[in-house]
């Protein structure tokens, strides 16, 4: 899944980006509030990690403007502001989670996965559809209980489709979930990965909606 990181400290930002990438997240990093507010509105991300003490525009104002514009992206505030009043202000101001620095990177990853699950109405940690079970934390996939080896891109694509089960996702939306800035996107990458997923899992698992995109349903199509 693709995460937006809004953090002005270069050392901390670099460490957060590296740690989240090791856990399988695609991470785009901006270093000021104005860029953060712009990217939060872009619709390209699954969730965001937002610092509050930002140059250009304070993180609380970034959050306020995003929510006022109707943005529903899950936002985890990661900040040094540890006073109870700050925590209350952040959560009441639209943050979905509020974490005080320093934070363990594995805990941060778990909190992000939990935010995304709740945002998509998922109760269980594993995503399931048509006998396929995907574990976002372990980055494993099984078919009828048997493990299936997927490439990193195949896993990320399957995760995006299973998170959005029942919705049709366009090729552009799927590309956004697979690639962060600076990564080259081949013109037929999504189609190739879907072809491989159908071969490794079930041919009927992923449905093509011509001219629109792709979808997964939790039960086999009639």
PDB file of C-alpha atoms in Angstrom:
ATOM      1  CA  UNK A   1       0.000   0.000   0.000  1.00  0.00           C
ATOM      2  CA  UNK A   2       1.157   3.530  -0.752  1.00  0.00           C
ATOM      3  CA  UNK A   3       1.756   5.864   2.200  1.00  0.00           C
ATOM      4  CA  UNK A   4       2.336   9.628   2.291  1.00  0.00           C
ATOM      5  CA  UNK A   5       4.949  10.720   4.849  1.00  0.00           C
ATOM      6  CA  UNK A   6       4.902  14.404   5.824  1.00  0.00           C
ATOM      7  CA  UNK A   7       7.989  15.070   7.983  1.00  0.00           C
ATOM      8  CA  UNK A   8      10.475  17.953   7.878  1.00  0.00           C
ATOM      9  CA  UNK A   9      13.328  16.343   9.857  1.00  0.00           C
ATOM     10  CA  UNK A  10      15.666  14.803   7.228  1.00  0.00           C
ATOM     11  CA  UNK A  11      17.194  12.144   9.479  1.00  0.00           C
ATOM     12  CA  UNK A  12      13.894  11.049  10.985  1.00  0.00           C
ATOM     13  CA  UNK A  13      12.112  11.140   7.644  1.00  0.00           C
ATOM     14  CA  UNK A  14      14.795   9.030   6.010  1.00  0.00           C
ATOM     15  CA  UNK A  15      14.609   6.484   8.824  1.00  0.00           C
ATOM     16  CA  UNK A  16      10.815   6.324   8.741  1.00  0.00           C
ATOM     17  CA  UNK A  17      10.749   5.893   4.980  1.00  0.00           C
ATOM     18  CA  UNK A  18      13.366   3.144   5.066  1.00  0.00           C
ATOM     19  CA  UNK A  19      11.671   1.319   7.954  1.00  0.00           C
ATOM     20  CA  UNK A  20       8.231   1.412   6.354  1.00  0.00           C
ATOM     21  CA  UNK A  21       9.610   0.279   3.013  1.00  0.00           C
ATOM     22  CA  UNK A  22      11.199  -2.734   4.730  1.00  0.00           C
ATOM     23  CA  UNK A  23       7.679  -3.665   5.881  1.00  0.00           C
ATOM     24  CA  UNK A  24       6.357  -3.558   2.321  1.00  0.00           C
ATOM     25  CA  UNK A  25       4.898  -0.047   2.191  1.00  0.00           C
ATOM     26  CA  UNK A  26       5.421   2.229  -0.802  1.00  0.00           C
ATOM     27  CA  UNK A  27       6.365   5.607   0.716  1.00  0.00           C
ATOM     28  CA  UNK A  28       6.373   9.115  -0.761  1.00  0.00           C
ATOM     29  CA  UNK A  29       7.995  11.740   1.480  1.00  0.00           C
ATOM     30  CA  UNK A  30       7.357  15.498   1.532  1.00  0.00           C
ATOM     31  CA  UNK A  31       8.971  17.924   3.979  1.00  0.00           C
ATOM     32  CA  UNK A  32       6.607  20.873   4.423  1.00  0.00           C
ATOM     33  CA  UNK A  33       2.968  21.477   5.204  1.00  0.00           C
ATOM     34  CA  UNK A  34       2.008  23.018   1.869  1.00  0.00           C
ATOM     35  CA  UNK A  35       3.274  20.004  -0.075  1.00  0.00           C
ATOM     36  CA  UNK A  36       1.631  17.710   2.457  1.00  0.00           C
ATOM     37  CA  UNK A  37      -1.744  19.389   2.085  1.00  0.00           C
ATOM     38  CA  UNK A  38      -1.488  19.198  -1.725  1.00  0.00           C
ATOM     39  CA  UNK A  39      -0.591  15.503  -1.719  1.00  0.00           C
ATOM     40  CA  UNK A  40      -3.270  14.626   0.828  1.00  0.00           C
ATOM     41  CA  UNK A  41      -5.844  15.922  -1.649  1.00  0.00           C
ATOM     42  CA  UNK A  42      -4.409  13.955  -4.566  1.00  0.00           C
ATOM     43  CA  UNK A  43      -6.221  10.704  -3.843  1.00  0.00           C
ATOM     44  CA  UNK A  44      -3.072   8.705  -4.554  1.00  0.00           C
ATOM     45  CA  UNK A  45      -2.535   7.258  -1.074  1.00  0.00           C
ATOM     46  CA  UNK A  46      -3.918   4.577   1.215  1.00  0.00           C
ATOM     47  CA  UNK A  47      -2.936   6.422   4.420  1.00  0.00           C
ATOM     48  CA  UNK A  48      -0.683   9.232   5.658  1.00  0.00           C
ATOM     49  CA  UNK A  49       1.795   9.855   8.482  1.00  0.00           C
ATOM     50  CA  UNK A  50       1.687  13.548   9.419  1.00  0.00           C
ATOM     51  CA  UNK A  51       4.060  15.560  11.612  1.00  0.00           C
ATOM     52  CA  UNK A  52       2.624  18.676  13.235  1.00  0.00           C
ATOM     53  CA  UNK A  53       5.598  21.031  13.513  1.00  0.00           C
ATOM     54  CA  UNK A  54       5.983  21.645   9.784  1.00  0.00           C
ATOM     55  CA  UNK A  55       7.357  24.633   7.863  1.00  0.00           C
ATOM     56  CA  UNK A  56       5.010  26.447   5.498  1.00  0.00           C
ATOM     57  CA  UNK A  57       1.809  25.186   7.104  1.00  0.00           C
ATOM     58  CA  UNK A  58       1.360  23.644  10.544  1.00  0.00           C
ATOM     59  CA  UNK A  59       0.286  20.010  10.547  1.00  0.00           C
ATOM     60  CA  UNK A  60      -2.950  20.754  12.398  1.00  0.00           C
ATOM     61  CA  UNK A  61      -3.877  23.255   9.692  1.00  0.00           C
ATOM     62  CA  UNK A  62      -2.985  20.691   7.016  1.00  0.00           C
ATOM     63  CA  UNK A  63      -5.341  18.267   8.719  1.00  0.00           C
ATOM     64  CA  UNK A  64      -8.086  20.864   9.130  1.00  0.00           C
ATOM     65  CA  UNK A  65      -7.979  21.884   5.474  1.00  0.00           C
ATOM     66  CA  UNK A  66      -7.933  18.267   4.320  1.00  0.00           C
ATOM     67  CA  UNK A  67     -10.996  17.349   6.353  1.00  0.00           C
ATOM     68  CA  UNK A  68     -12.803  20.573   5.415  1.00  0.00           C
ATOM     69  CA  UNK A  69     -12.299  19.645   1.748  1.00  0.00           C
ATOM     70  CA  UNK A  70     -13.973  16.284   2.382  1.00  0.00           C
ATOM     71  CA  UNK A  71     -10.814  14.182   2.504  1.00  0.00           C
ATOM     72  CA  UNK A  72     -11.334  10.816   4.217  1.00  0.00           C
ATOM     73  CA  UNK A  73      -7.795   9.448   3.956  1.00  0.00           C
ATOM     74  CA  UNK A  74      -6.694   7.769   7.215  1.00  0.00           C
ATOM     75  CA  UNK A  75      -4.157  10.077   8.886  1.00  0.00           C
ATOM     76  CA  UNK A  76      -1.780   9.068  11.671  1.00  0.00           C
ATOM     77  CA  UNK A  77      -0.281  12.065  13.460  1.00  0.00           C
ATOM     78  CA  UNK A  78       3.330  11.433  14.515  1.00  0.00           C
ATOM     79  CA  UNK A  79       4.652  14.291  16.611  1.00  0.00           C
ATOM     80  CA  UNK A  80       6.774  15.386  19.570  1.00  0.00           C
ATOM     81  CA  UNK A  81       3.774  17.263  21.025  1.00  0.00           C
ATOM     82  CA  UNK A  82       2.954  14.976  23.930  1.00  0.00           C
ATOM     83  CA  UNK A  83       0.606  17.082  26.096  1.00  0.00           C
ATOM     84  CA  UNK A  84      -2.850  15.635  26.668  1.00  0.00           C
ATOM     85  CA  UNK A  85      -4.435  18.807  25.260  1.00  0.00           C
ATOM     86  CA  UNK A  86      -2.418  18.378  22.045  1.00  0.00           C
ATOM     87  CA  UNK A  87      -3.528  14.763  21.714  1.00  0.00           C
ATOM     88  CA  UNK A  88      -7.170  15.690  22.226  1.00  0.00           C
ATOM     89  CA  UNK A  89      -6.886  18.574  19.762  1.00  0.00           C
ATOM     90  CA  UNK A  90      -5.313  16.296  17.153  1.00  0.00           C
ATOM     91  CA  UNK A  91      -7.889  13.527  17.459  1.00  0.00           C
ATOM     92  CA  UNK A  92     -10.829  15.940  17.574  1.00  0.00           C
ATOM     93  CA  UNK A  93      -9.288  17.795  14.627  1.00  0.00           C
ATOM     94  CA  UNK A  94      -9.538  14.800  12.330  1.00  0.00           C
ATOM     95  CA  UNK A  95      -6.574  12.526  13.096  1.00  0.00           C
ATOM     96  CA  UNK A  96      -7.392   8.827  13.035  1.00  0.00           C
ATOM     97  CA  UNK A  97      -4.489   8.038  15.374  1.00  0.00           C
ATOM     98  CA  UNK A  98      -2.043  10.127  17.416  1.00  0.00           C
ATOM     99  CA  UNK A  99       1.436   8.805  18.233  1.00  0.00           C
ATOM    100  CA  UNK A 100       4.170  10.598  20.154  1.00  0.00           C
ATOM    101  CA  UNK A 101       7.775  10.387  18.945  1.00  0.00           C
ATOM    102  CA  UNK A 102       9.875   8.314  19.190  1.00  0.00           C
ATOM    103  CA  UNK A 103       7.967   5.339  17.836  1.00  0.00           C
ATOM    104  CA  UNK A 104       8.948   1.750  17.138  1.00  0.00           C
ATOM    105  CA  UNK A 105       8.815   1.244  13.382  1.00  0.00           C
ATOM    106  CA  UNK A 106       7.022  -2.091  13.620  1.00  0.00           C
ATOM    107  CA  UNK A 107       4.385  -0.522  15.860  1.00  0.00           C
ATOM    108  CA  UNK A 108       3.987   2.289  13.331  1.00  0.00           C
ATOM    109  CA  UNK A 109       3.479  -0.251  10.560  1.00  0.00           C
ATOM    110  CA  UNK A 110       0.903  -2.128  12.636  1.00  0.00           C
ATOM    111  CA  UNK A 111      -0.985   1.074  13.407  1.00  0.00           C
ATOM    112  CA  UNK A 112      -1.079   1.982   9.714  1.00  0.00           C
ATOM    113  CA  UNK A 113      -2.404  -1.440   8.780  1.00  0.00           C
ATOM    114  CA  UNK A 114      -5.083  -1.127  11.473  1.00  0.00           C
ATOM    115  CA  UNK A 115      -6.114   2.326  10.179  1.00  0.00           C
ATOM    116  CA  UNK A 116      -6.433   1.001   6.643  1.00  0.00           C
ATOM    117  CA  UNK A 117      -8.453  -2.023   7.790  1.00  0.00           C
ATOM    118  CA  UNK A 118     -10.923   0.183   9.652  1.00  0.00           C
ATOM    119  CA  UNK A 119     -11.180   2.612   6.730  1.00  0.00           C
ATOM    120  CA  UNK A 120     -12.198  -0.284   4.465  1.00  0.00           C
ATOM    121  CA  UNK A 121     -14.590  -1.867   6.945  1.00  0.00           C
ATOM    122  CA  UNK A 122     -12.315  -4.850   7.608  1.00  0.00           C
ATOM    123  CA  UNK A 123     -12.626  -6.431  11.056  1.00  0.00           C
ATOM    124  CA  UNK A 124     -10.072  -9.230  10.798  1.00  0.00           C
ATOM    125  CA  UNK A 125      -6.365  -8.797  10.184  1.00  0.00           C
ATOM    126  CA  UNK A 126      -6.439 -11.160   7.212  1.00  0.00           C
ATOM    127  CA  UNK A 127      -8.230 -10.224   3.999  1.00  0.00           C
ATOM    128  CA  UNK A 128     -10.277 -13.065   2.527  1.00  0.00           C
ATOM    129  CA  UNK A 129     -12.070 -13.688  -0.751  1.00  0.00           C
ATOM    130  CA  UNK A 130     -13.000 -16.881  -2.611  1.00  0.00           C
ATOM    131  CA  UNK A 131     -10.681 -19.101  -0.584  1.00  0.00           C
ATOM    132  CA  UNK A 132      -7.766 -16.658  -0.848  1.00  0.00           C
ATOM    133  CA  UNK A 133      -6.391 -15.283   2.435  1.00  0.00           C
ATOM    134  CA  UNK A 134      -3.913 -12.396   2.514  1.00  0.00           C
ATOM    135  CA  UNK A 135      -2.003 -11.410   5.662  1.00  0.00           C
ATOM    136  CA  UNK A 136      -0.772  -7.792   5.320  1.00  0.00           C
ATOM    137  CA  UNK A 137       1.588  -8.007   8.312  1.00  0.00           C
ATOM    138  CA  UNK A 138       3.291 -11.274   7.365  1.00  0.00           C
ATOM    139  CA  UNK A 139       2.925 -10.501   3.633  1.00  0.00           C
ATOM    140  CA  UNK A 140       1.753 -14.047   2.939  1.00  0.00           C
ATOM    141  CA  UNK A 141      -1.027 -15.440   0.757  1.00  0.00           C
ATOM    142  CA  UNK A 142      -2.761 -18.812   0.915  1.00  0.00           C
ATOM    143  CA  UNK A 143      -5.239 -20.496  -1.410  1.00  0.00           C
ATOM    144  CA  UNK A 144      -7.540 -22.954   0.368  1.00  0.00           C
ATOM    145  CA  UNK A 145      -5.004 -23.039   3.186  1.00  0.00           C
ATOM    146  CA  UNK A 146      -1.978 -23.714   0.986  1.00  0.00           C
ATOM    147  CA  UNK A 147       0.779 -21.060   0.701  1.00  0.00           C
ATOM    148  CA  UNK A 148       1.201 -19.300  -2.638  1.00  0.00           C
ATOM    149  CA  UNK A 149       4.400 -17.439  -3.554  1.00  0.00           C
ATOM    150  CA  UNK A 150       3.802 -13.982  -5.023  1.00  0.00           C
ATOM    151  CA  UNK A 151       6.177 -11.272  -6.134  1.00  0.00           C
ATOM    152  CA  UNK A 152       6.160  -7.962  -4.254  1.00  0.00           C
ATOM    153  CA  UNK A 153       4.091  -6.256  -6.978  1.00  0.00           C
ATOM    154  CA  UNK A 154       1.674  -9.157  -7.247  1.00  0.00           C
ATOM    155  CA  UNK A 155       1.112  -9.063  -3.486  1.00  0.00           C
ATOM    156  CA  UNK A 156       0.562  -5.283  -3.469  1.00  0.00           C
ATOM    157  CA  UNK A 157      -1.874  -5.475  -6.367  1.00  0.00           C
ATOM    158  CA  UNK A 158      -3.832  -8.304  -4.759  1.00  0.00           C
ATOM    159  CA  UNK A 159      -3.938  -6.392  -1.479  1.00  0.00           C
ATOM    160  CA  UNK A 160      -5.319  -3.277  -3.190  1.00  0.00           C
ATOM    161  CA  UNK A 161      -8.042  -5.304  -4.899  1.00  0.00           C
ATOM    162  CA  UNK A 162      -8.962  -7.206  -1.729  1.00  0.00           C
ATOM    163  CA  UNK A 163      -9.093  -4.030   0.357  1.00  0.00           C
ATOM    164  CA  UNK A 164     -11.475  -2.616  -2.213  1.00  0.00           C
ATOM    165  CA  UNK A 165     -13.454  -5.853  -2.646  1.00  0.00           C
ATOM    166  CA  UNK A 166     -16.730  -5.158  -4.393  1.00  0.00           C
ATOM    167  CA  UNK A 167     -15.441  -1.933  -5.953  1.00  0.00           C
ATOM    168  CA  UNK A 168     -14.068  -1.550  -9.460  1.00  0.00           C
ATOM    169  CA  UNK A 169     -10.563  -0.085  -9.427  1.00  0.00           C
ATOM    170  CA  UNK A 170      -9.135   1.518 -12.556  1.00  0.00           C
ATOM    171  CA  UNK A 171      -5.681   0.739 -13.895  1.00  0.00           C
ATOM    172  CA  UNK A 172      -4.552   4.200 -12.768  1.00  0.00           C
ATOM    173  CA  UNK A 173      -5.762   3.590  -9.215  1.00  0.00           C
ATOM    174  CA  UNK A 174      -3.950   0.265  -9.109  1.00  0.00           C
ATOM    175  CA  UNK A 175      -0.748   1.799 -10.476  1.00  0.00           C
ATOM    176  CA  UNK A 176      -0.917   4.450  -7.749  1.00  0.00           C
ATOM    177  CA  UNK A 177      -1.052   1.730  -5.107  1.00  0.00           C
ATOM    178  CA  UNK A 178       1.948  -0.106  -6.585  1.00  0.00           C
ATOM    179  CA  UNK A 179       4.483   2.610  -7.320  1.00  0.00           C
ATOM    180  CA  UNK A 180       5.936   5.513  -5.360  1.00  0.00           C
ATOM    181  CA  UNK A 181       7.702   8.530  -6.866  1.00  0.00           C
ATOM    182  CA  UNK A 182      10.660   7.804  -9.106  1.00  0.00           C
ATOM    183  CA  UNK A 183       9.653   4.225  -9.875  1.00  0.00           C
ATOM    184  CA  UNK A 184       9.130   3.482 -13.548  1.00  0.00           C
ATOM    185  CA  UNK A 185       5.699   2.148 -14.467  1.00  0.00           C
ATOM    186  CA  UNK A 186       5.554  -0.063 -17.559  1.00  0.00           C
ATOM    187  CA  UNK A 187       2.503   0.516 -19.716  1.00  0.00           C
ATOM    188  CA  UNK A 188       1.086  -3.010 -19.279  1.00  0.00           C
ATOM    189  CA  UNK A 189       2.371  -3.748 -15.759  1.00  0.00           C
ATOM    190  CA  UNK A 190      -1.064  -4.061 -14.152  1.00  0.00           C
ATOM    191  CA  UNK A 191      -2.340  -6.418 -16.843  1.00  0.00           C
ATOM    192  CA  UNK A 192       0.760  -8.622 -16.536  1.00  0.00           C
ATOM    193  CA  UNK A 193       0.450  -8.864 -12.737  1.00  0.00           C
ATOM    194  CA  UNK A 194      -3.263  -9.686 -12.978  1.00  0.00           C
ATOM    195  CA  UNK A 195      -2.505 -12.416 -15.513  1.00  0.00           C
ATOM    196  CA  UNK A 196       0.020 -13.948 -13.084  1.00  0.00           C
ATOM    197  CA  UNK A 197      -2.399 -13.689 -10.145  1.00  0.00           C
ATOM    198  CA  UNK A 198      -5.104 -15.496 -12.093  1.00  0.00           C
ATOM    199  CA  UNK A 199      -2.673 -18.308 -12.943  1.00  0.00           C
ATOM    200  CA  UNK A 200      -1.354 -18.641  -9.376  1.00  0.00           C
ATOM    201  CA  UNK A 201      -4.721 -18.301  -7.622  1.00  0.00           C
ATOM    202  CA  UNK A 202      -8.087 -18.643  -9.373  1.00  0.00           C
ATOM    203  CA  UNK A 203      -8.850 -17.555 -12.960  1.00  0.00           C
ATOM    204  CA  UNK A 204     -12.222 -16.201 -11.787  1.00  0.00           C
ATOM    205  CA  UNK A 205     -10.816 -14.366  -8.735  1.00  0.00           C
ATOM    206  CA  UNK A 206     -10.290 -11.052 -10.546  1.00  0.00           C
ATOM    207  CA  UNK A 207     -13.037  -9.806 -12.839  1.00  0.00           C
ATOM    208  CA  UNK A 208     -12.308  -7.403 -15.693  1.00  0.00           C
ATOM    209  CA  UNK A 209     -14.914  -4.679 -16.183  1.00  0.00           C
ATOM    210  CA  UNK A 210     -14.261  -3.568 -19.735  1.00  0.00           C
ATOM    211  CA  UNK A 211     -13.376   0.082 -20.111  1.00  0.00           C
ATOM    212  CA  UNK A 212     -13.432   0.607 -16.340  1.00  0.00           C
ATOM    213  CA  UNK A 213     -11.006  -1.608 -14.439  1.00  0.00           C
ATOM    214  CA  UNK A 214     -10.814  -4.673 -12.217  1.00  0.00           C
ATOM    215  CA  UNK A 215     -12.604  -6.008  -9.167  1.00  0.00           C
ATOM    216  CA  UNK A 216     -12.649  -8.865  -6.679  1.00  0.00           C
ATOM    217  CA  UNK A 217     -15.805 -10.130  -5.014  1.00  0.00           C
ATOM    218  CA  UNK A 218     -15.718 -11.961  -1.683  1.00  0.00           C
ATOM    219  CA  UNK A 219     -17.726 -14.862  -3.115  1.00  0.00           C
ATOM    220  CA  UNK A 220     -17.319 -16.383  -6.599  1.00  0.00           C
ATOM    221  CA  UNK A 221     -19.303 -14.569  -9.312  1.00  0.00           C
ATOM    222  CA  UNK A 222     -22.485 -16.324 -10.397  1.00  0.00           C
TER     223      UNK A 222
END
